[in-house]
CSV table of C-alpha atoms in Angstrom, one decimal:
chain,number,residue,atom,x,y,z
A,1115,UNK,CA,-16.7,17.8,-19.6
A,1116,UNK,CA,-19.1,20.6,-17.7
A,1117,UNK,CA,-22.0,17.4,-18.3
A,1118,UNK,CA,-19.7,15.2,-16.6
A,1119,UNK,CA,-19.2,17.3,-13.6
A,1120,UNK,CA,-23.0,18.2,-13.0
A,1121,UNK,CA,-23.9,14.8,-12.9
A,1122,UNK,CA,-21.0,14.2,-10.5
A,1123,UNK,CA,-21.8,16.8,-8.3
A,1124,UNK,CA,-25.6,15.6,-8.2
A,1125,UNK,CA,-23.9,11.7,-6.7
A,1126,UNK,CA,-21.8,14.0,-4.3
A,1127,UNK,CA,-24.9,15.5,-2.6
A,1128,UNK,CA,-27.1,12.3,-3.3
A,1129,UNK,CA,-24.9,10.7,-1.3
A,1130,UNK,CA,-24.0,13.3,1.5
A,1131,UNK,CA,-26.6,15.1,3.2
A,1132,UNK,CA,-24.6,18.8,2.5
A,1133,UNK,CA,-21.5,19.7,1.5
A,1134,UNK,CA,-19.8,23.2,1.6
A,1135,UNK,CA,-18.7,24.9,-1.5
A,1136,UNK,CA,-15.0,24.4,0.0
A,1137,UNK,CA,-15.8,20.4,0.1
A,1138,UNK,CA,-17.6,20.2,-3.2
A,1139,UNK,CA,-14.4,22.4,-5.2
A,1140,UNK,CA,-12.1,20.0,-3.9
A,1141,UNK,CA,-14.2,17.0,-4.9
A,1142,UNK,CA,-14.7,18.0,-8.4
A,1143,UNK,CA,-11.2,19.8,-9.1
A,1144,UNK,CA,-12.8,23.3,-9.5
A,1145,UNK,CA,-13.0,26.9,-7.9
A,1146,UNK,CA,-15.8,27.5,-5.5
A,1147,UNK,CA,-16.9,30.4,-8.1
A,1148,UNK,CA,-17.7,27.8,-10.4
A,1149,UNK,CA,-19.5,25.1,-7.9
A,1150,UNK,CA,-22.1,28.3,-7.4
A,1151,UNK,CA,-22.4,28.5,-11.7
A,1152,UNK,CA,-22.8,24.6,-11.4
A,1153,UNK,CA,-25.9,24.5,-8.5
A,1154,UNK,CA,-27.7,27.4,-10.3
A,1155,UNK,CA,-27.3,25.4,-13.4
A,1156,UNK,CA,-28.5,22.5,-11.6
A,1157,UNK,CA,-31.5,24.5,-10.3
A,1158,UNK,CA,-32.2,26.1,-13.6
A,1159,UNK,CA,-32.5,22.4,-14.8
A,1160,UNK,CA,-35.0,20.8,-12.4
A,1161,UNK,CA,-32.5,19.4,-9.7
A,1162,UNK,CA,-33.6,20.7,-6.4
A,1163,UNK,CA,-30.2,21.8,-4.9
A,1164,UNK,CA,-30.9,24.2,-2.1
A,1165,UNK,CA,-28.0,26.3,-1.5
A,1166,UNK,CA,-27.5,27.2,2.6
A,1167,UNK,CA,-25.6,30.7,2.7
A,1168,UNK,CA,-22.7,31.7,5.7
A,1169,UNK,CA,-20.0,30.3,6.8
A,1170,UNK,CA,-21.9,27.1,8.3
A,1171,UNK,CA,-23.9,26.9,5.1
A,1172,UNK,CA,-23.4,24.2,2.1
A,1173,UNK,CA,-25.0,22.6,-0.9
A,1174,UNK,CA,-27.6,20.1,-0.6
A,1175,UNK,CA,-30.6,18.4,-2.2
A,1176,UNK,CA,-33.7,18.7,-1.1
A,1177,UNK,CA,-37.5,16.9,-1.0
A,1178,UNK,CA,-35.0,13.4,-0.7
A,1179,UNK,CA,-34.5,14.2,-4.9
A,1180,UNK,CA,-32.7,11.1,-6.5
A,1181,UNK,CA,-31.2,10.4,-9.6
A,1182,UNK,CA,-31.8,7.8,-12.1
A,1183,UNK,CA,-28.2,8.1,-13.1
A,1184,UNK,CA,-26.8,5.8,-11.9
A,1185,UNK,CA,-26.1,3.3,-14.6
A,1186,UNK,CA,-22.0,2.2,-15.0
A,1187,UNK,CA,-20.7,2.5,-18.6
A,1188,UNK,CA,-18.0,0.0,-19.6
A,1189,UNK,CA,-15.2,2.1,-18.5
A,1190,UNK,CA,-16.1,2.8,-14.9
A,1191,UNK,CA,-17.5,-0.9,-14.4
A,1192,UNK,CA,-14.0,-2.1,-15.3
A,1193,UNK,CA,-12.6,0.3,-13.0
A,1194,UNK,CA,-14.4,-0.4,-10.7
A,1195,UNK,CA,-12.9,-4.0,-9.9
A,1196,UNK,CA,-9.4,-2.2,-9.7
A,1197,UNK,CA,-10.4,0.3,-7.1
A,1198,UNK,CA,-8.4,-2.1,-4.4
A,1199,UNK,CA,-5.5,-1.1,-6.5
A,1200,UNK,CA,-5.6,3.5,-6.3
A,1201,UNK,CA,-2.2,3.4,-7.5
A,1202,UNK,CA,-2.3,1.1,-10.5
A,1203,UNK,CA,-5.6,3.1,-11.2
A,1204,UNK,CA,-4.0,6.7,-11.4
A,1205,UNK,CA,-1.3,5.2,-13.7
A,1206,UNK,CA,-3.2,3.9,-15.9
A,1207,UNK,CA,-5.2,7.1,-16.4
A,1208,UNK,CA,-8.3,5.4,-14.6
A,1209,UNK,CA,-8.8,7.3,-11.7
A,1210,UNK,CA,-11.7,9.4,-12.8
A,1211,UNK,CA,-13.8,6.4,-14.0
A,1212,UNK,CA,-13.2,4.7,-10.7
A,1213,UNK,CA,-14.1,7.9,-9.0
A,1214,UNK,CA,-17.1,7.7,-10.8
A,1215,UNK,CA,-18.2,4.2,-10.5
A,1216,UNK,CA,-17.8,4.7,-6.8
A,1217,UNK,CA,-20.3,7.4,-7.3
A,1218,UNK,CA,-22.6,5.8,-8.6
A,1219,UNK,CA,-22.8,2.5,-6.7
A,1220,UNK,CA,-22.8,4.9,-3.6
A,1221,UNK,CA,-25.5,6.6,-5.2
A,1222,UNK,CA,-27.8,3.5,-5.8
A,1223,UNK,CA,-27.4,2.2,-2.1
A,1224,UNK,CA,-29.8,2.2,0.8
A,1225,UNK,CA,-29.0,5.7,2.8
A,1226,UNK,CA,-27.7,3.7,5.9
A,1227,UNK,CA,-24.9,1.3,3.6
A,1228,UNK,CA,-23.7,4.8,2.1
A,1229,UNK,CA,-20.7,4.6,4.4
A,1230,UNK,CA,-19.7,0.6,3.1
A,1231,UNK,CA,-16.8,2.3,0.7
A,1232,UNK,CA,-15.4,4.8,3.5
A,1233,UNK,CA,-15.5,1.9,6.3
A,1234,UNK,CA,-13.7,-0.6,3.6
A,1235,UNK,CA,-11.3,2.0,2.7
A,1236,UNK,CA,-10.5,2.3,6.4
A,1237,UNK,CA,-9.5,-1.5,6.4
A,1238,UNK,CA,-8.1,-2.3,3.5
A,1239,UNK,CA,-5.3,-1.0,1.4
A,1240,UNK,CA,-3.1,-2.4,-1.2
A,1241,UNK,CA,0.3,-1.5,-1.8
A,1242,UNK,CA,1.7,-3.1,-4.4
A,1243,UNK,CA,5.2,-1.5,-4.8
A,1244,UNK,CA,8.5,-2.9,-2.6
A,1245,UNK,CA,10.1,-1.4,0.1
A,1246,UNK,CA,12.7,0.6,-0.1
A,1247,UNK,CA,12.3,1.7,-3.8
A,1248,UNK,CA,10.4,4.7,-5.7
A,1249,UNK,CA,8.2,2.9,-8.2
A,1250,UNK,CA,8.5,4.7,-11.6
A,1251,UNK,CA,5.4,5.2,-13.3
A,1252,UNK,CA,6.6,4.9,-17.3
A,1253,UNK,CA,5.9,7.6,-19.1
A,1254,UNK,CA,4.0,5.3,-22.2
A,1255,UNK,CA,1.7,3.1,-19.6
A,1256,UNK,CA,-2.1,5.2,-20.1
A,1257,UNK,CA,-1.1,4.1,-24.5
A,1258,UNK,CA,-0.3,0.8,-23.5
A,1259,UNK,CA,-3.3,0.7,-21.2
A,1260,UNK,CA,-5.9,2.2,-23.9
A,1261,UNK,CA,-4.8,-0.2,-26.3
A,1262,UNK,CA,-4.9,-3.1,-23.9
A,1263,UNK,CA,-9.0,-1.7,-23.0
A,1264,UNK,CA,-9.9,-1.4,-26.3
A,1265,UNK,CA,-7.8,-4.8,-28.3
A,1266,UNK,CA,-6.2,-2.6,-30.8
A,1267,UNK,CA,-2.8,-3.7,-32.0
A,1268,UNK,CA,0.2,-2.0,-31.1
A,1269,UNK,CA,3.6,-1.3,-33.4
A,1270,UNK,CA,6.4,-0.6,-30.6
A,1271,UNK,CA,9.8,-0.2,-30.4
A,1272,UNK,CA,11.4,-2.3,-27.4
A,1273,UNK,CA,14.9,-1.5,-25.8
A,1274,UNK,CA,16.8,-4.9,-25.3
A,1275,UNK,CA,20.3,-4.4,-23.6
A,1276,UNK,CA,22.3,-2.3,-26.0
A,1277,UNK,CA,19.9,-2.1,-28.9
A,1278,UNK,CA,16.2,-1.4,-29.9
A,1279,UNK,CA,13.7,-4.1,-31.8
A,1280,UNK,CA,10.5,-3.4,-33.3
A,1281,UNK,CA,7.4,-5.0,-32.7
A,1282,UNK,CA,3.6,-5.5,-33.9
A,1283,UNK,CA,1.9,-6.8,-30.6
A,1284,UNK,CA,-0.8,-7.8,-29.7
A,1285,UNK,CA,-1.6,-5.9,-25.7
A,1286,UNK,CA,-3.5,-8.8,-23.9
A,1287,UNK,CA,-3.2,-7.5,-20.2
A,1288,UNK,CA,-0.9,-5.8,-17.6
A,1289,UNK,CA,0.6,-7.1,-14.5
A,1290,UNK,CA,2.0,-4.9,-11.8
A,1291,UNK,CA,4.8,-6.3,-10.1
A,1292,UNK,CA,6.3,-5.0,-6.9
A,1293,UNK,CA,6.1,-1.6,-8.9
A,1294,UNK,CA,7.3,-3.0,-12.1
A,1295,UNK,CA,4.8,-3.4,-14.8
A,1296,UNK,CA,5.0,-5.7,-17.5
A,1297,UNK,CA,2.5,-6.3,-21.1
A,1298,UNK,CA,1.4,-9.3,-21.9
A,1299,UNK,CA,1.2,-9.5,-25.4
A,1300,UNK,CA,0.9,-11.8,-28.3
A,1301,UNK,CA,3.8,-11.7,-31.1
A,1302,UNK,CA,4.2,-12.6,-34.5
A,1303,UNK,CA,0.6,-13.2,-35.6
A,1304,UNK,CA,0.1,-13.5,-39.4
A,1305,UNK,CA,-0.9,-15.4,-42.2
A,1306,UNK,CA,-2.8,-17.4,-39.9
A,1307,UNK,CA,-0.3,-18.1,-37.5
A,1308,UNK,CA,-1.4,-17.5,-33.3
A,1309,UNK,CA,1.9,-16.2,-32.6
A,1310,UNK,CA,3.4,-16.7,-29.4
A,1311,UNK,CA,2.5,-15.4,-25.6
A,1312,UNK,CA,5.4,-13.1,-24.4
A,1313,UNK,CA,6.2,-10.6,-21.4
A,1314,UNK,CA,7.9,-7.2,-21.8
A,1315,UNK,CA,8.3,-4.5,-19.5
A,1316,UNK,CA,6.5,-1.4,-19.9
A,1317,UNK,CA,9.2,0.7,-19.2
A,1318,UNK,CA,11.3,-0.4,-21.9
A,1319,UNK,CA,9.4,0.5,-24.4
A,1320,UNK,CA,10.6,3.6,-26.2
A,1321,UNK,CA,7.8,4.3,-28.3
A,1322,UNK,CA,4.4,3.0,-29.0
A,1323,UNK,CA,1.7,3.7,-31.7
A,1324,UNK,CA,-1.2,1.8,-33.8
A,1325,UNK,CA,0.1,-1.0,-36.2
A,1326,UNK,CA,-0.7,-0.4,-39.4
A,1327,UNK,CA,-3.3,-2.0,-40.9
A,1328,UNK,CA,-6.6,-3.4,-39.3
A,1329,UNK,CA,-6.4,-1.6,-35.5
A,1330,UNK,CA,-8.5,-3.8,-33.7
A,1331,UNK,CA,-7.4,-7.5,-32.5
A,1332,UNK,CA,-9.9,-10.7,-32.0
A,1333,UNK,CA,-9.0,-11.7,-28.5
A,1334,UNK,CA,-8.5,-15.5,-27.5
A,1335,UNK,CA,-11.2,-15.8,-25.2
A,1336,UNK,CA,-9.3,-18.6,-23.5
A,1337,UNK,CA,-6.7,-16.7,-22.5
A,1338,UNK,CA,-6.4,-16.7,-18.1
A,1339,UNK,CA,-3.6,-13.2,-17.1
A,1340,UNK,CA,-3.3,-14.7,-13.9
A,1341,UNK,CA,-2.5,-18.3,-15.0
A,1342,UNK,CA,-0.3,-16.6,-18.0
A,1343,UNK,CA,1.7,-15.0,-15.6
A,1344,UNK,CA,1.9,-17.4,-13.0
A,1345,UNK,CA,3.7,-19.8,-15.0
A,1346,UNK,CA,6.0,-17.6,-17.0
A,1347,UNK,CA,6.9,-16.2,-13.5
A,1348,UNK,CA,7.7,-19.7,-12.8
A,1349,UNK,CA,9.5,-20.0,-16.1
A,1350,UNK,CA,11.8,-17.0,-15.3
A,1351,UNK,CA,12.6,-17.4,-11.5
A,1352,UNK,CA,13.6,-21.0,-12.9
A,1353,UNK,CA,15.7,-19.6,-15.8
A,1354,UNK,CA,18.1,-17.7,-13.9
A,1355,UNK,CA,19.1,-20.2,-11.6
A,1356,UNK,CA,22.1,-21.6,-13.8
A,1357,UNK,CA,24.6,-22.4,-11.3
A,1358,UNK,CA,24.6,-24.7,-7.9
A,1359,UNK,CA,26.6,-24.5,-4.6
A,1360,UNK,CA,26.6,-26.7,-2.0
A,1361,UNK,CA,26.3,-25.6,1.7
A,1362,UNK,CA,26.1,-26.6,5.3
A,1363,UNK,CA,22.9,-25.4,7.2
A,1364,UNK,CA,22.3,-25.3,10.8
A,1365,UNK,CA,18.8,-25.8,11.9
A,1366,UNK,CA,18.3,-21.7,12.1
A,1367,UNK,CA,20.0,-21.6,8.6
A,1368,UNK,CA,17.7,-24.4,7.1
A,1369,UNK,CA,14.4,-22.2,8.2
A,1370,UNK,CA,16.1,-18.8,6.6
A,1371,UNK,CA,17.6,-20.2,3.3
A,1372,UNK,CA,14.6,-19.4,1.8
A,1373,UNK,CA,14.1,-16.0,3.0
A,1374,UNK,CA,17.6,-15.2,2.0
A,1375,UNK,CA,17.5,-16.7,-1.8
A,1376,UNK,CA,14.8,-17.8,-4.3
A,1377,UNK,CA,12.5,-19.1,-1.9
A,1378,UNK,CA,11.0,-22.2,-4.2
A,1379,UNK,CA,14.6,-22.7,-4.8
A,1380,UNK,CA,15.6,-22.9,-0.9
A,1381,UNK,CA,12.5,-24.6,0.2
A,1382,UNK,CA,13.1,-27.5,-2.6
A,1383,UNK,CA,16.4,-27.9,-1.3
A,1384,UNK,CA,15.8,-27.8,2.1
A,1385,UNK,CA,13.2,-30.7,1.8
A,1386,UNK,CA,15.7,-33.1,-0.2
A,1387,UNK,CA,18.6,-33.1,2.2
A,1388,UNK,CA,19.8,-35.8,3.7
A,1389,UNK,CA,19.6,-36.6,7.3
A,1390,UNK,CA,20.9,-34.2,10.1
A,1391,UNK,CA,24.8,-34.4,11.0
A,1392,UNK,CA,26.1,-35.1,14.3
A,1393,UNK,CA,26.0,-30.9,14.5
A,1394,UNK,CA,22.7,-31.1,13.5
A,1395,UNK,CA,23.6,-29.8,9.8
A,1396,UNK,CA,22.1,-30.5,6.6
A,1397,UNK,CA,24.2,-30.4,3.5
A,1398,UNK,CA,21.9,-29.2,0.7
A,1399,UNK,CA,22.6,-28.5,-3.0
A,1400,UNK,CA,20.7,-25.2,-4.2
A,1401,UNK,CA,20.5,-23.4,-7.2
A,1402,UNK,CA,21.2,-19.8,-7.8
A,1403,UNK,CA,21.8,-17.0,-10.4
A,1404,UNK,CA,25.5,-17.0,-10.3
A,1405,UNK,CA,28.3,-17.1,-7.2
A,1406,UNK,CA,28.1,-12.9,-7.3
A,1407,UNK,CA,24.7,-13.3,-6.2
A,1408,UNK,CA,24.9,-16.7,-4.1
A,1409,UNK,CA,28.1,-14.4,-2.1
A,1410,UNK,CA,25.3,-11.6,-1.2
A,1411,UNK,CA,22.2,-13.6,-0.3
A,1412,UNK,CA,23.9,-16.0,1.8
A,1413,UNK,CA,25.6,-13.4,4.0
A,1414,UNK,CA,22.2,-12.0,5.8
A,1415,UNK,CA,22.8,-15.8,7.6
A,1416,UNK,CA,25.9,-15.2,9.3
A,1417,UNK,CA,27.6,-18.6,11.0
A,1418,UNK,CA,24.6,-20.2,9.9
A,1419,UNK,CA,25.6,-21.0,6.6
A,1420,UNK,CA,29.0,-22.9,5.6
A,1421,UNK,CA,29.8,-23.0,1.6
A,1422,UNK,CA,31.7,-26.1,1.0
A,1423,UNK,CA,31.5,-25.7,-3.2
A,1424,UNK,CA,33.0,-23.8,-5.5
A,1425,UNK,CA,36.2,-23.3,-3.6
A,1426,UNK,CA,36.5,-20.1,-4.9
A,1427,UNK,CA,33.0,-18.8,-2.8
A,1428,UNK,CA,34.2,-21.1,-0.2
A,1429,UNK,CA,37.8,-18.8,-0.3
A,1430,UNK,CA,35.5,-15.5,-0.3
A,1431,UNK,CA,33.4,-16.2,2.5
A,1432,UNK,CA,36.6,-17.3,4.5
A,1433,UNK,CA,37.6,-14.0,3.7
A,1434,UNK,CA,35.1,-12.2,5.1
A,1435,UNK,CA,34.9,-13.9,8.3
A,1436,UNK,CA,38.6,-13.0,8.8
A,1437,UNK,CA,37.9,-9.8,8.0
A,1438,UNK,CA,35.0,-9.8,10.2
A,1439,UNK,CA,37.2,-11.3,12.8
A,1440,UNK,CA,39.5,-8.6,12.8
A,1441,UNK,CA,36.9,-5.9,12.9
A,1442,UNK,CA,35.3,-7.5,16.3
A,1443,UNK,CA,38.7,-8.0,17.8
């Protein structure tokens, strides 16, 4: 741990030309007391970090010393190529290694592209989880992660509506999802069998632990996350859709049906409608998850929208312009 931090603070001052005992504790999580043990350490060992005293002073290396360590183990090179996403990092338990990747590539540049991270960072940020929600981080997700790293196979017990299921998986990858984030895993592998590709939600698991048995998994090489996901996305947003309504669309309502429900859904039935009427209206035939949800969605387009089947949604929305009627009278 202590190793760890030395070489750390070395990168800091490698890369900055001083920094105070204030700036340094802050960097490396400690007290100030113990940056001062640190740089006479340091010292003691060869380093050359020159310690400026008073209230303007700081720590800083001297003679232009650089390190040579600067190689990226496995862990912090993966990070690295998630250090667009700080958020996905932290949850996973990956922050440090990022932290320390960053180091080190910062460390192994030319003096005058030592700012390239800070002036990226300034315009570019990824924020992966939806409005108006507090993304959850599940409590089980830094397991599920180190088993995902390291291929070893996971026994689990998964919550499904009302009751629980165990499992033997095997962790393939994560996806985060507008601050949901689900496993891909393989199921079902044995005797030879592949198994089967499936999708659960990290924060339904109520317990995880190594399967018994061999721990380690061979991976299928072939296997593509973002094409895996891409299509059982697909799958799902298709699944759902298990009822149709038919409605009118003005013009206005044509370009927001898709913005109000499933957007493939909206824009596929948008593009097969018939010919304008003589209000300009398209009559299109779209799918959705139920009428509950049809009833809500196609609200946010006012006048725009006329539901002409079932009659019973038709009835509701007639309703609520009546009532909306009545309100604005």
């Amino acid at each position: 741990m202590r190793a760890a931090r030395l070489i750390k603070m070395v990168l800091l001052l490698q890369t900055r030309s001083s920094m105070t005992g204030a700036e340094l504790a802050r960097e490396l999580e400690v007290s100030e007391r113990t940056v001062t043990r640190d740089a006479a350490a340091l010292s003691e060992a060869g380093v050359p970090v020159y310690a400026d005293r008073g209230r303007a002073g700081g720590y800083r290396l001297i003679g232009g010393y650089r390190t040579r360590l600067t190689g990226l183990g496995r862990t912090e090179a993966e990070a690295l190529f998630l250090s667009g996403v700080p958020s996905a990092l932290r949850e996973m338990g990956l922050a440090d290694a990022a932290s320390a990747a960053r180091l080190k590539v910062s460390a192994a540049l030319l003096p005058e592209l030592r700012d390239a991270s800070h002036t990226v960072a300034q315009r570019f940020h990824l924020d992966a989880p939806g409005w108006w929600q507090e993304p959850q981080t599940p409590s089980l997700l830094p397991d599920v992660a180190d088993a995902v790293w390291d291929d070893r196979r996971l026994a689990v017990r998964y919550r499904r509506r009302d009751t629980e299921v165990d499992r033997e998986l095997e962790p393939y990858g994560l996806v985060l999802k507008a601050g949901v984030w689900y496993l891909a895993a393989r199921v079902g592998v044995s005797g030879g069998s592949q198994g089967d590709f499936r999708v659960y939600r990290v924060d339904r698991l109520a317990t995880v632990g190594p399967a018994p048995g061999e721990g380690r998994f061979r991976r299928d090489e072939t296997f593509d996350l973002p094409a895996f996901w891409e299509e059982r996305a697909a799958q799902f947003a298709r699944s759902i859709l298990r009822e149709e309504i038919t409605v009118r669309l003005t013009p206005e309502g044509a370009r927001g049906l898709p913005y109000a429900t499933d957007r493939t859904a909206g824009e596929e039935a948008v593009r097969s409608a018939g010919e304008p009427d003589g209000e300009r209206r398209i009559t299109v035939t779209l799918p959705v998850e139920s009428a509950e949800v049809a009833y809500a969605q196609l609200l946010a387009l006012g006048p725009e929208v006329e539901v002409l089947s079932p009659p019973e949604l038709r009835e509701r929305f007639a309703a609520a312009a009546r009532r909306l009627r009545d309100l604005y009278r």
